[in-house]
Coordinates of C-alpha atoms and ligand atoms in Angstrom, one line a residue:
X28 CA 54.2 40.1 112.9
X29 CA 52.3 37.6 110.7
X30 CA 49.9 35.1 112.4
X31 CA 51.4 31.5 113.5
X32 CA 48.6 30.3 115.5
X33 CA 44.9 29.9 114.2
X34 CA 42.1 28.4 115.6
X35 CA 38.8 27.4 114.2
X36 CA 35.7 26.7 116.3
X37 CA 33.5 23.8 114.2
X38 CA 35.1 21.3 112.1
X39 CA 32.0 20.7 110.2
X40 CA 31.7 21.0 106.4
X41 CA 33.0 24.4 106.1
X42 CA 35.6 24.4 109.4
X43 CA 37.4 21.0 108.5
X44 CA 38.3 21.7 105.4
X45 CA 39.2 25.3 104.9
X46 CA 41.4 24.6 108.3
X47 CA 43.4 21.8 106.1
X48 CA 43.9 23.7 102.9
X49 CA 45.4 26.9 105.2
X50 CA 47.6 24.3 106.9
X51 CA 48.7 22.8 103.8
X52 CA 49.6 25.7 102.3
X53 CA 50.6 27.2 105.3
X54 CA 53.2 24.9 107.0
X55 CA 54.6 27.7 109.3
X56 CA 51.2 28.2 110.9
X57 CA 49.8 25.9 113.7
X58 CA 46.3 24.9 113.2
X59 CA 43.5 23.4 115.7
X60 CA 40.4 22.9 114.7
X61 CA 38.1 22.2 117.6
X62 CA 34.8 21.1 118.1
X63 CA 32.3 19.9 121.4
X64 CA 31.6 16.9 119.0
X65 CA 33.9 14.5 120.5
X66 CA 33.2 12.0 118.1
X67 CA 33.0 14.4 115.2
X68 CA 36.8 14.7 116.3
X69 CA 38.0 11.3 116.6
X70 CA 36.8 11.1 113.7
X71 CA 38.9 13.8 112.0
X72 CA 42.0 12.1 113.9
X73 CA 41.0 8.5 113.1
X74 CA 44.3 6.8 112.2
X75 CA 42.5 5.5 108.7
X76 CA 42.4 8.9 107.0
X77 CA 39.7 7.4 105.3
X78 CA 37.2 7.8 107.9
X79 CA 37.1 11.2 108.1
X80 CA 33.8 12.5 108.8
X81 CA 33.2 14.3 105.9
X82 CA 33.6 13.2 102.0
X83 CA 35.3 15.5 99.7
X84 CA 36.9 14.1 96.8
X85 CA 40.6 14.8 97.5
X86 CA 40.4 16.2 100.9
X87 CA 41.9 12.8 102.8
X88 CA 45.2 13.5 100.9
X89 CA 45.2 16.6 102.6
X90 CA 44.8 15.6 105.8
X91 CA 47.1 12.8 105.3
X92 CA 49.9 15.4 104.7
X93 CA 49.3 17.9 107.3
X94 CA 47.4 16.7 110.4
X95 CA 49.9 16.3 113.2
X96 CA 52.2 18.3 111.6
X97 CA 50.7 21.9 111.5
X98 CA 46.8 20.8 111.5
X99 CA 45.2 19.5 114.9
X100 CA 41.4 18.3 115.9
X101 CA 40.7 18.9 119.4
X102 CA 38.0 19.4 121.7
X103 CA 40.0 21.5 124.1
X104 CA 38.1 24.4 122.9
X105 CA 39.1 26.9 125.6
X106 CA 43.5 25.9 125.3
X107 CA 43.1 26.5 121.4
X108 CA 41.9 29.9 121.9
X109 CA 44.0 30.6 124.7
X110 CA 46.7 29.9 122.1
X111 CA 45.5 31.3 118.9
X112 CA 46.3 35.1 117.5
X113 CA 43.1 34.6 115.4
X114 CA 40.0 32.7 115.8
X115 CA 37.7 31.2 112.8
X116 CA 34.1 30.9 114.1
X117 CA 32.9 28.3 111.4
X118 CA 29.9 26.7 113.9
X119 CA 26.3 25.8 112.3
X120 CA 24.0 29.2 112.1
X121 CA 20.7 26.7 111.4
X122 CA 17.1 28.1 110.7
X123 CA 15.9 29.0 114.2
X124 CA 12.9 26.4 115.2
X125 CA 12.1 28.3 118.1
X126 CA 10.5 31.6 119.4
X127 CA 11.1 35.2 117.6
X128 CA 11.5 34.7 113.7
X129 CA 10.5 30.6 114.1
X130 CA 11.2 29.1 111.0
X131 CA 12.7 32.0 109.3
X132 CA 15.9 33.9 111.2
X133 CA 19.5 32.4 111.6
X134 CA 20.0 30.8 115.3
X135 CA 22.9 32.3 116.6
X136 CA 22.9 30.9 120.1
X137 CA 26.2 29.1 118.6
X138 CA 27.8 32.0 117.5
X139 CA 27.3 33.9 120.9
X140 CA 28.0 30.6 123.0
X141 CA 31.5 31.1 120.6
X142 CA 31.3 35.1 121.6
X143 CA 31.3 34.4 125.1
X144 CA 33.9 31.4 125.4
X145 CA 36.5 33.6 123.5
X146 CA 35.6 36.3 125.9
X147 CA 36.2 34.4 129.0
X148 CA 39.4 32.7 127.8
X149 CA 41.3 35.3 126.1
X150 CA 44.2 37.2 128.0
X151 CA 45.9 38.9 124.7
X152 CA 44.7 40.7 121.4
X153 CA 42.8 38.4 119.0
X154 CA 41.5 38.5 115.6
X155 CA 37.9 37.2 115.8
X156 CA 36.8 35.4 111.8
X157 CA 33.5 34.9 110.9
X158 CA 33.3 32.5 108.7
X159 CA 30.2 31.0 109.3
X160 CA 27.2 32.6 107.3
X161 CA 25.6 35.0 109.3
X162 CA 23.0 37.6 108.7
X163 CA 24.0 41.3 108.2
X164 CA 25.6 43.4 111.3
X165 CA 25.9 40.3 113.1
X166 CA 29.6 41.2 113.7
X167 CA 28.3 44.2 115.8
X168 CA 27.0 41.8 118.4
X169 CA 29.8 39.4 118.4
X170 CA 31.9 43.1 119.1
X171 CA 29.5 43.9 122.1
X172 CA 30.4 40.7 123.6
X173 CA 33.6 40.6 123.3
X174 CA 33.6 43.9 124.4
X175 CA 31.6 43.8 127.5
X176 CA 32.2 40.3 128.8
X177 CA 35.9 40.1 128.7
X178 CA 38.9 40.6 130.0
X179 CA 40.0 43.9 129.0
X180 CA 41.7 42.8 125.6
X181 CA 41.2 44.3 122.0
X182 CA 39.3 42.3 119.4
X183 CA 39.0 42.6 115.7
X184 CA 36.1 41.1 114.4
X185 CA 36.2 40.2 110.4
X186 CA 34.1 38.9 108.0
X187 CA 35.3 36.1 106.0
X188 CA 32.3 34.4 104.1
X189 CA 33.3 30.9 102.7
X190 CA 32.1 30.5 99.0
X191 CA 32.4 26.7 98.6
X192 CA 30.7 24.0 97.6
X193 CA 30.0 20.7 99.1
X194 CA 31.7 18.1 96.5
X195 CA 34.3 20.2 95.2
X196 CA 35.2 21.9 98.3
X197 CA 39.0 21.1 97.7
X198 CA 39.0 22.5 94.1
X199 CA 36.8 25.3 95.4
X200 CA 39.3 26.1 98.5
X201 CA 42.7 25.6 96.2
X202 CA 41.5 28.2 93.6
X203 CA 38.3 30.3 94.8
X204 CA 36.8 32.7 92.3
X205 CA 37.6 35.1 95.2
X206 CA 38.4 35.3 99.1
X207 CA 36.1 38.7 100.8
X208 CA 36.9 40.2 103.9
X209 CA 35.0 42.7 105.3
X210 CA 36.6 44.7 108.4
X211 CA 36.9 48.3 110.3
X212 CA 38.0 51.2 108.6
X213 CA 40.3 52.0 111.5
X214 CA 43.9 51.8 111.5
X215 CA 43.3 48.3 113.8
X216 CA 40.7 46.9 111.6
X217 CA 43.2 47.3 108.1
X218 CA 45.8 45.7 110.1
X219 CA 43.6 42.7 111.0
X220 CA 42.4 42.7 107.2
X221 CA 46.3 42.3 106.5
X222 CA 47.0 39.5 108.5
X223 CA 44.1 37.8 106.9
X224 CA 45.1 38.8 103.3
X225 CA 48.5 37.6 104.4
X226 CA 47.2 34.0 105.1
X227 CA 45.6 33.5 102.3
X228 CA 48.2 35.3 100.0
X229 CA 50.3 32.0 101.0
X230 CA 48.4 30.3 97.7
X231 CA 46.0 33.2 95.9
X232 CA 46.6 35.7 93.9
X233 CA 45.9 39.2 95.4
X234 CA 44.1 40.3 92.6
X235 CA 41.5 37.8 93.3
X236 CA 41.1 39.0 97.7
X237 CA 38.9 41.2 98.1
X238 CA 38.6 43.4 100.7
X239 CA 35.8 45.8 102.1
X240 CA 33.5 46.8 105.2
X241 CA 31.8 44.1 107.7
X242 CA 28.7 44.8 106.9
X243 CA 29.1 44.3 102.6
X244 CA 30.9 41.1 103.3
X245 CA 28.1 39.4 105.5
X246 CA 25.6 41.0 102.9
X247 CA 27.6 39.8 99.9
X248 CA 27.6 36.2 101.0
X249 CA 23.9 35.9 101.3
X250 CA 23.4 37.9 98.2
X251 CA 25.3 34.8 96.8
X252 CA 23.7 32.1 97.6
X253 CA 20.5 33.9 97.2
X254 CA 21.5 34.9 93.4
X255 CA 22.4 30.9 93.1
X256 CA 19.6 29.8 94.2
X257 CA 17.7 31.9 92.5
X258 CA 18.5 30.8 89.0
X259 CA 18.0 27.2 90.2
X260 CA 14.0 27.9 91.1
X261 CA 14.0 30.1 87.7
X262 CA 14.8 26.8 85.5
X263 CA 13.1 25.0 87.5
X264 CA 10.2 27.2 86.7
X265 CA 11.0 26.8 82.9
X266 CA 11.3 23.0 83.2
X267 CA 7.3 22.6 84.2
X268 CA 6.3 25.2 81.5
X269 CA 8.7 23.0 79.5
X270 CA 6.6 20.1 80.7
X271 CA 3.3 21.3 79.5
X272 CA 4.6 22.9 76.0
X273 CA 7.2 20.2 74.5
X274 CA 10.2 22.2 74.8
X275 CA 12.8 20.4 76.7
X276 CA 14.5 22.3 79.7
X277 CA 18.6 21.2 78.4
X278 CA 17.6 22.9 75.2
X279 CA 16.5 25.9 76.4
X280 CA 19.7 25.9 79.2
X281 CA 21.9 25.6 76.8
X282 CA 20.6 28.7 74.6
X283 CA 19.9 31.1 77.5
X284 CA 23.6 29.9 78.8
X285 CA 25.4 31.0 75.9
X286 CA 24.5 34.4 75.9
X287 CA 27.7 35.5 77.7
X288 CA 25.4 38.0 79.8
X289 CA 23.5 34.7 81.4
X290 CA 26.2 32.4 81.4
X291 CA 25.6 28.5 81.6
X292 CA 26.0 27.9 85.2
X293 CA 23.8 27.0 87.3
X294 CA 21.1 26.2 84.9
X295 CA 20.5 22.4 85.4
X296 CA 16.7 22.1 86.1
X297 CA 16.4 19.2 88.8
X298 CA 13.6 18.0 91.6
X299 CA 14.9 21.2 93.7
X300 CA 18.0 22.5 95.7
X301 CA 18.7 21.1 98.6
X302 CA 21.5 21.5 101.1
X303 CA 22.5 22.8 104.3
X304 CA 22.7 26.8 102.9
X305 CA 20.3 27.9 100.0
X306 CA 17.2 27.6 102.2
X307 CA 18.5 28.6 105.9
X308 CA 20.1 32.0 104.1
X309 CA 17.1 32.8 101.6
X310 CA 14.9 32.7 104.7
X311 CA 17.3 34.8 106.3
X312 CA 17.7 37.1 103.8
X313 CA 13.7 37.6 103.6
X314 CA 13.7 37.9 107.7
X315 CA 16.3 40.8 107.5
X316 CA 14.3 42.3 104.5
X317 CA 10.9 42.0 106.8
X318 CA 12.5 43.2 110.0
X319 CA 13.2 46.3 108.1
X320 CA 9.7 46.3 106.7
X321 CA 10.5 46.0 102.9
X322 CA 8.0 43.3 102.4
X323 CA 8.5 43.6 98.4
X324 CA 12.4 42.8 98.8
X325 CA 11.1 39.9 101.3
X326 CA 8.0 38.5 98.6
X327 CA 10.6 38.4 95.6
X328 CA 13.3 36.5 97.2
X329 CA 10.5 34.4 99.4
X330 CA 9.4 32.7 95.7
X331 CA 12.6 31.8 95.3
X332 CA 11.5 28.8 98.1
X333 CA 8.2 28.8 97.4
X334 CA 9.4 27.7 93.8
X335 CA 11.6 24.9 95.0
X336 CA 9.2 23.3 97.6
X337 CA 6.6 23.2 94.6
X338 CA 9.2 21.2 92.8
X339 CA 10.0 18.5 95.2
X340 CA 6.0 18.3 95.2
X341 CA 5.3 18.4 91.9
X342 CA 8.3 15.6 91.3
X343 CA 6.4 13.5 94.0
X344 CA 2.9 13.8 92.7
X345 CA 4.0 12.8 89.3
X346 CA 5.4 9.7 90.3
X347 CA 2.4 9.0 91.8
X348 CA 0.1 10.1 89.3
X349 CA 1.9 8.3 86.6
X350 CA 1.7 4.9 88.7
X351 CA -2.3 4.7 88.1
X352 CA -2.8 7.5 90.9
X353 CA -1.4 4.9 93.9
X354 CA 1.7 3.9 95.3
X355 CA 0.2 1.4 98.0
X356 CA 2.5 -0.9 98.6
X357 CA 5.0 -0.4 95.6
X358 CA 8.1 -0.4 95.8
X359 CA 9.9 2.5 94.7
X360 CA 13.8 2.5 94.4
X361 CA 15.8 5.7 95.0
X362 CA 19.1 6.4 93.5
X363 CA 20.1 8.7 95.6
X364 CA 19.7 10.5 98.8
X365 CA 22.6 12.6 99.0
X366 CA 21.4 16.7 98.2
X367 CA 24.2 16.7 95.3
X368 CA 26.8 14.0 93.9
X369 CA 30.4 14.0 95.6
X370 CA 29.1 14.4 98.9
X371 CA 27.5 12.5 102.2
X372 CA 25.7 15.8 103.1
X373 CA 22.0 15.3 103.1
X374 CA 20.6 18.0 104.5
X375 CA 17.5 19.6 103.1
X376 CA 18.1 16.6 100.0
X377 CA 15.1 17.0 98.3
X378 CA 15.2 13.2 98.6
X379 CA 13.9 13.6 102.0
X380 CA 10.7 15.5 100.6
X381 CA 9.8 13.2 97.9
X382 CA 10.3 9.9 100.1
X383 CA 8.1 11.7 102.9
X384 CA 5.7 12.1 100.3
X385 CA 5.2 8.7 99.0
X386 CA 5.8 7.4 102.3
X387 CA 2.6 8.9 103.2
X388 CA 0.7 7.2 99.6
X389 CA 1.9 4.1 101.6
X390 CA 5.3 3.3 99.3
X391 CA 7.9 1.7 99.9
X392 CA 10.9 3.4 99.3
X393 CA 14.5 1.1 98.8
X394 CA 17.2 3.6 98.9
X395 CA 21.0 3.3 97.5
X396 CA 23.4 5.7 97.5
X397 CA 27.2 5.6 97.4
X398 CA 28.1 7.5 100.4
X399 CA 24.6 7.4 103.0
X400 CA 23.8 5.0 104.6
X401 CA 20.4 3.4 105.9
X402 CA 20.6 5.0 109.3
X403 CA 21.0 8.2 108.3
X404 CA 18.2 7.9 105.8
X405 CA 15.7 7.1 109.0
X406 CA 17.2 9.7 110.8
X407 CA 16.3 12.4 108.2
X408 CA 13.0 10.9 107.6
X409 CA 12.6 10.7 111.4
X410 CA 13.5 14.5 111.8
X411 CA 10.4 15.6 109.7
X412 CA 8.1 14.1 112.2
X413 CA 5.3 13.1 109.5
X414 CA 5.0 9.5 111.3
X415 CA 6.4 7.3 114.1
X416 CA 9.9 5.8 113.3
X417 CA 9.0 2.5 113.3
X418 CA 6.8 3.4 110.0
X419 CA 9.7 4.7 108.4
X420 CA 11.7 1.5 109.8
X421 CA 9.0 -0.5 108.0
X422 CA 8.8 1.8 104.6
X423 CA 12.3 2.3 103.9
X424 CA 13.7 -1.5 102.6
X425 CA 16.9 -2.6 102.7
X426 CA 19.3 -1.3 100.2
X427 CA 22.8 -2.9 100.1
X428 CA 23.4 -2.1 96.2
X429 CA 21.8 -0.3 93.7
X430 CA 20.5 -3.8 91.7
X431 CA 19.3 -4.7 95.1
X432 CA 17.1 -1.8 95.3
X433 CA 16.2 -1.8 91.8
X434 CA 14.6 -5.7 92.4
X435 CA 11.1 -5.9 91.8
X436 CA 10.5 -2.1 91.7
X437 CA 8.1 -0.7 90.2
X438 CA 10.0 2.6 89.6
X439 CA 13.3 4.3 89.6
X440 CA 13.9 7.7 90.8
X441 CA 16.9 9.3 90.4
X442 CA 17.2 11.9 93.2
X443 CA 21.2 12.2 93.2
X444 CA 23.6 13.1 89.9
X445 CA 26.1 10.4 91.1
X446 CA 28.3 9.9 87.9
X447 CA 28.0 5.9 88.6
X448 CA 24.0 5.9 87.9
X449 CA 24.9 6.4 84.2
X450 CA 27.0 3.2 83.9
X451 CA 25.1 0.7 85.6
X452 CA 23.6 -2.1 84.2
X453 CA 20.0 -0.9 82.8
X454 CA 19.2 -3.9 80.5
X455 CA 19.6 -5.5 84.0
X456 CA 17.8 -3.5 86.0
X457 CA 14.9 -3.7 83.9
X458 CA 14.6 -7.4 83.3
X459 CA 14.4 -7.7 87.6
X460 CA 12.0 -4.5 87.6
X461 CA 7.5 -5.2 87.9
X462 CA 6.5 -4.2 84.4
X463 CA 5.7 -1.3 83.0
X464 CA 9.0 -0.4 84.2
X465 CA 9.2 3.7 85.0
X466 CA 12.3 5.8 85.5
X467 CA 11.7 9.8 87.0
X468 CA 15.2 11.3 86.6
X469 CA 14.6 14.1 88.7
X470 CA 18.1 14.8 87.7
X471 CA 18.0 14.7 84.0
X472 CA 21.2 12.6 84.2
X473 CA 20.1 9.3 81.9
X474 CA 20.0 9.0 78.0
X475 CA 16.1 8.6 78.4
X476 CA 16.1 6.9 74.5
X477 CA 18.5 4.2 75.8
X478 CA 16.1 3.8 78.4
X479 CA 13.4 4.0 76.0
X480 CA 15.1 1.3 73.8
X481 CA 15.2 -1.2 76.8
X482 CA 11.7 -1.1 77.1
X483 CA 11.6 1.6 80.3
X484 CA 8.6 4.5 80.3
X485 CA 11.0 7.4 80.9
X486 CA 10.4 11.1 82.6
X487 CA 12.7 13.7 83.1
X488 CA 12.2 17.0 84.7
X489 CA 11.6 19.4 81.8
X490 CA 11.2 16.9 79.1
Ligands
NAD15 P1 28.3 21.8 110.4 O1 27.1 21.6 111.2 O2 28.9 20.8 109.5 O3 29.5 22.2 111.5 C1 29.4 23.0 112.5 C2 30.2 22.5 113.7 O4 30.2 23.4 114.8 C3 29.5 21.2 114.3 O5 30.4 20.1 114.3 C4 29.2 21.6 115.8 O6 29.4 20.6 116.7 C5 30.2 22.7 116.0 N1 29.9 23.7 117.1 C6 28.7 24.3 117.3 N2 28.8 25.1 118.4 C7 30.0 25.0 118.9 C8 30.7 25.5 119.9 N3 30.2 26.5 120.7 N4 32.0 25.2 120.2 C9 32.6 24.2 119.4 N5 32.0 23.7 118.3 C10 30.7 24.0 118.1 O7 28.1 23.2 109.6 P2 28.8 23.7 108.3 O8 28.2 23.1 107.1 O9 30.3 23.5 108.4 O10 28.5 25.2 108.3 C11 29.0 26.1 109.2 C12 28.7 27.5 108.7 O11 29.3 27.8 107.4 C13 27.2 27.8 108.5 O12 27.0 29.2 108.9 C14 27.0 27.7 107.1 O13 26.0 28.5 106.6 C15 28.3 28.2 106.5 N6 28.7 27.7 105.2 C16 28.5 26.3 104.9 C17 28.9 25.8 103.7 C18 28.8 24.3 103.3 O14 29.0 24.0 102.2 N7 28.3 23.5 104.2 C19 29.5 26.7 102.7 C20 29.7 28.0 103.0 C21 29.3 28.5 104.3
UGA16 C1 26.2 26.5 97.8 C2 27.0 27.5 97.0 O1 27.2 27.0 95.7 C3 28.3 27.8 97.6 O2 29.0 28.9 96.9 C4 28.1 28.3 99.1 O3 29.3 28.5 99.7 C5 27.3 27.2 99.8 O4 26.1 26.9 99.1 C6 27.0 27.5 101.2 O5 26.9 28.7 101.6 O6 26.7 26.6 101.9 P1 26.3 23.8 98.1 O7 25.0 24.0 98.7 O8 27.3 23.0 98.8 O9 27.0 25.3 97.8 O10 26.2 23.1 96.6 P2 25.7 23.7 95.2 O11 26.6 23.2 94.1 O12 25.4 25.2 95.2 O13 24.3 22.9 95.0 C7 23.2 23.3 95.9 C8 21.9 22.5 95.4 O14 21.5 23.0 94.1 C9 22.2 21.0 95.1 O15 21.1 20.3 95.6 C10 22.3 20.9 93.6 O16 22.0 19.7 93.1 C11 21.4 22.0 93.2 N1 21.6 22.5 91.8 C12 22.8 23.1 91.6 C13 20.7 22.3 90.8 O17 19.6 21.8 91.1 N2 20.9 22.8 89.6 C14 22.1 23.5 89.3 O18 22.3 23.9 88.2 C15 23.0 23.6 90.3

C-alpha cells in the first residue's frame, strides 16, 4: 500500500519546503509539518502567504496552493506522528558548543529528542526519514532507540540527504540532479526504499533516484558539501595569488571551468562561504575522520575552513588597510548581509565576520539588505560575543535603504550578490559618499571600470 500520511519534524529551511513540493505534487498524500516553534508555525500558516518564515523565490505559490488542502503546520508533534506511516526528521544537527567534540561534532540531542518522541508515540509500523544531515552510522542510533524505548513496533530507518540550496530551493526540489536513499538490505528495508522511491516518483524520473545502503547515503551527503565547499576555498585560494600576481580570478574561472573535466560551477571566488551547512558538515566530516584516527583525511579537508576563515580576514584587513590603516569612526556601508542572494538566511554570512572585524577597528558599519532586517543583524553580531550589545547597538547605523546607507560613507562593501546592487544609482551614491570614495566587492558583482569612470577606487576579490 503506498504511503498517504507523512510527517515531517522541523519546518525550517530544509523541512518547509521539501514538505510543500511533496504535497504539491502529491495531492493524495496528507502532509503536517510540525515544529516546537510555535511562532515559526504561525508563521507558516499566517493567512498572508507572504509572511512565511522563510524566503524562497517561488515557494509562497506553493504554499498558496496546497496548505490546507494536503499540507499542514502544526505543533502537535506527538498527533502527527501518531498519524503518519512515515516520518521526515528534518530538525537542525548544529556544530556542538558543548562537551565531547566542542566545536567540531554534529549535536544530535535533536535528533534523539525526535528518536525518543517517535518511540513513545508510535503504536503501528513506521518509516523513520532522515533527512537532516547527519554524520555517518548515525541511523544505527536512531534504530537503537527506536528499538529499545518503544512500544514493540517495527521501524525502518532511511537515509534521505536533501541536496538543495538556500535561494533556489524550489527549482532545486522540482528537478534535483538526484534524490539518494540509503536503507537495509533486508526484504523490510527494500520495501521502505519503495515507498520512498514511490513518493518521489510522483514528479522525478527514476533514472535520476538513487538508491543504496544507510551508511553511503549519510557519507555521500557530506562528501557533497565537502566537495562544494572545497572548490570554493580552492578559488578563493587562487583569487589572493591572483591578488599579488595581476591575473584576475573571473579569467582564470572561466578557463579552468571549460575544461569539461572541471566544469564551471562553483568557481566564483568571493569573501568566503557562508551558510548554515558547509562549515557544521566539513567539521563533521574532519571529527568522524579524527575519531577514526586518520588525521591526514581530517588535515586535508580541515584547510578547506582554515582557507575560508583566512578569507573573511583577509577581506576585512584590506578594507582597513586600504582606508590609511584605520577605520575609527568611519562609516562603512554594507550591501549585504544575507550568506548568498535569494535568501533571508544569514547564518555563518561572512558578513558577520567582516563587520565583527571592523567593529572591533571602531567602524561603523550601516547595513542594507533586501530581505534582513536590523534586528537580526544585532542578533548575529550579538551571538559572536566579541562585545556587549549595546556596542553593537551603537556601531551598526540605521539602514532603511541602500542610498541611506551609502550617505556619507567612506566605503562600500558588497558582502551579498543581490542582483539589485548592479542597478542602483552609483553616480548617486558617489556624489553623497566622503571622498576618496572606495568600493570592496567582496562579491565580484560590479563593472569595477564603471565604477572607475565615476570616480570610485575599486577592489574586487581576485583582481
Ligand atoms: P532549521 O534550523 O531551519 O530548522 C530546524 C527546525 O527543527 C527548527 O525550526 C526547530 O525548531 C525544529 N526542531 C528542532 N528540534 C525539534 C523537535 N524535537 N521537535 C520539533 N521540531 C524541532 O534547519 P534547516 O536549515 O532546515 O536544516 C535542517 C537539517 O537539514 C540540518 O541537518 C541541515 O544540515 C540539513 N540541510 C539543510 C539545508 C539548507 O539549505 N538549510 C540543505 C540540506 C540539508
Ligand atoms: C549548500 C549546497 O549547495 C547544497 O547542495 C546543500 O544541500 C546545502 O549546502 C546544505 O547541505 O545545506 P547552500 O549553503 O544553501 O547549499 O548554498 P550554496 O549555493 O552552496 O552557497 C553556499 C555559500 O558558498 C554561499 O555563501 C555562496 O555565496 C558561496 N559560494 C557559492 C561562493 O562563494 N562561490 C561559489 O562559486 C558558489
Amino acid at each position: 500500500m503506498g504511503i498517504t500520511k507523512i510527517c515531517c519534524i522541523g519546518a525550517g529551511y530544509v523541512g518547509g519546503p521539501t514538505m510543500a513540493i511533496i504535497a504539491q505534487k502529491c495531492p493524495q498524500i496528507q502532509v503536517t509539518v510540525v515544529d516546537l516553534n510555535e511562532e515559526r508555525i504561525a508563521a507558516w500558516n499566517d493567512e498572508d502567504v507572504n509572511n512565511i518564515p522563510i524566503y524562497e523565490p517561488g515557494l509562497s505559490d506553493i504554499v498558496k496552493e496546497a496548505r490546507g488542502r494536503n499540507l499542514f503546520f502544526s505543533t502537535d508533534v506527538e498527533k502527527a506522528i501518531d498519524e503518519a506511516q512515515m516520518i521526515f526528521i528534518s530538525v537542525n544537527t548544529p556544530t556542538k558548543t558543548y562537551g565531547k567534540g566542542k566545536g567540531m561534532a554534529a549535536d544530535l540531542k535533536f535528533i534523539e529528542l525526535c528518536a525518543r518522541q517517535i518511540a513513545k508515540v508510535a503504536k503501528e509500523n513506521k518509516i523513520v526519514v532522515e533527512k537532516s544531515t547527519l554524520p555517518v552510522r548515525t541511523a544505527e542510533a536512531i534504530k537503537s532507540i527506536l528499538d529499545n524505548t518503544g512500544n514493540g513496533v517495527k521501524f525502518q530507518i532511511l537515509s534521505n540527504p536533501e541536496f538543495l540550496a538556500e535561494g533556489t530551493a524550489v527549482q532545486d526540489l522540482l528537478n534535483p540532479d538526484r534524490i539518494l536513499i540509503g536503507g537495509d538490505t533486508t526484504e523490510e528495508g527494500q520495501k521502505a526504499i519503495q515507498a520512498l522511491v514511490d513518493v518521489y516518483a510522483n514528479w522525478v524520473s527514476e533514472d535520476r533516484i538513487l538508491t543504496t545502503n544507510v551508511w553511503s547515503s549519510e557519507l555521500s551527503k557530506l562528501t557533497a558539501n565537502a566537495f562544494l565547499a572545497q572548490r570554493i576555498s580552492s578559488i578563493n585560494a587562487m583569487s589572493e595569488l591572483c591578488e599579488k600576481t595581476g591575473a584576475d580570478v573571473n579569467e582564470v574561472a572561466r578557463a579552468i571551468g571549460m575544461d569539461s573535466r572541471i566544469g564551471p560551477k562553483f568557481l566564483k571566488a568571493s569573501v568566503g562561504f557562508g551558510g548554515s551547512c558547509f562549515q557544521k558538515d566539513i567539521l563533521n566530516l574532519v571529527y568522524i575522520a579524527k575519531s577514526y584516527g586518520l588525521n591526514e583525511v581530517a588535515d586535508y579537508w580541515e584547510q578547506v575552513i582554515i582557507m575560508n576563515d583566512h578569507q573573511k580576514r583577509r577581506f576585512s584587513n584590506n578594507i582597513v588597510k586600504t582606508l590609511y590603516n584605520t577605520v575609527s569612526d568611519k562609516k562603512i556601508a554594507f550591501l549585504g548581509w544575507a550568506f548568498k542572494k535569494d535568501t533571508n538566511d544569514t547564518r555563518e554570512s561572512a558578513a558577520i565576520y567582516v563587520a565583527d572585524d571592523l567593529i572591533s577597528e571602531n567602524a561603523k558599519i550601516a547595513v542594507y539588505d533586501p530581505k534582513v532586517s536590523r534586528k537580526k543583524v544585532l542578533a548575529d553580531l550579538d551571538y559572536l560575543q566579541s562585545r556587549a550589545a549595546d556596542e553593537n547597538v551603537n556601531s551598526v547605523l540605521s539602514f532603511e535603504n541602500p542610498y541611506e546607507a551609502c550617505f556619507n560613507a567612506h566605503a562600500v562593501a558588497i558582502l551579498t550578490e543581490w542582483d539589485e546592487f548592479v542597478n542602483y544609482d552609483w553616480q548617486k551614491i558617489y556624489d553623497s559618499m566622503q571622498k576618496p570614495a572606495f568600493v570592496f566587492d567582496g562579491r565580484n558583482i560590479l563593472n569595477g571600470s564603471d565604477l572607475e569612470k565615476i570616480g570610485f577606487v575599486y577592489q574586487a576579490i581576485g583582481s
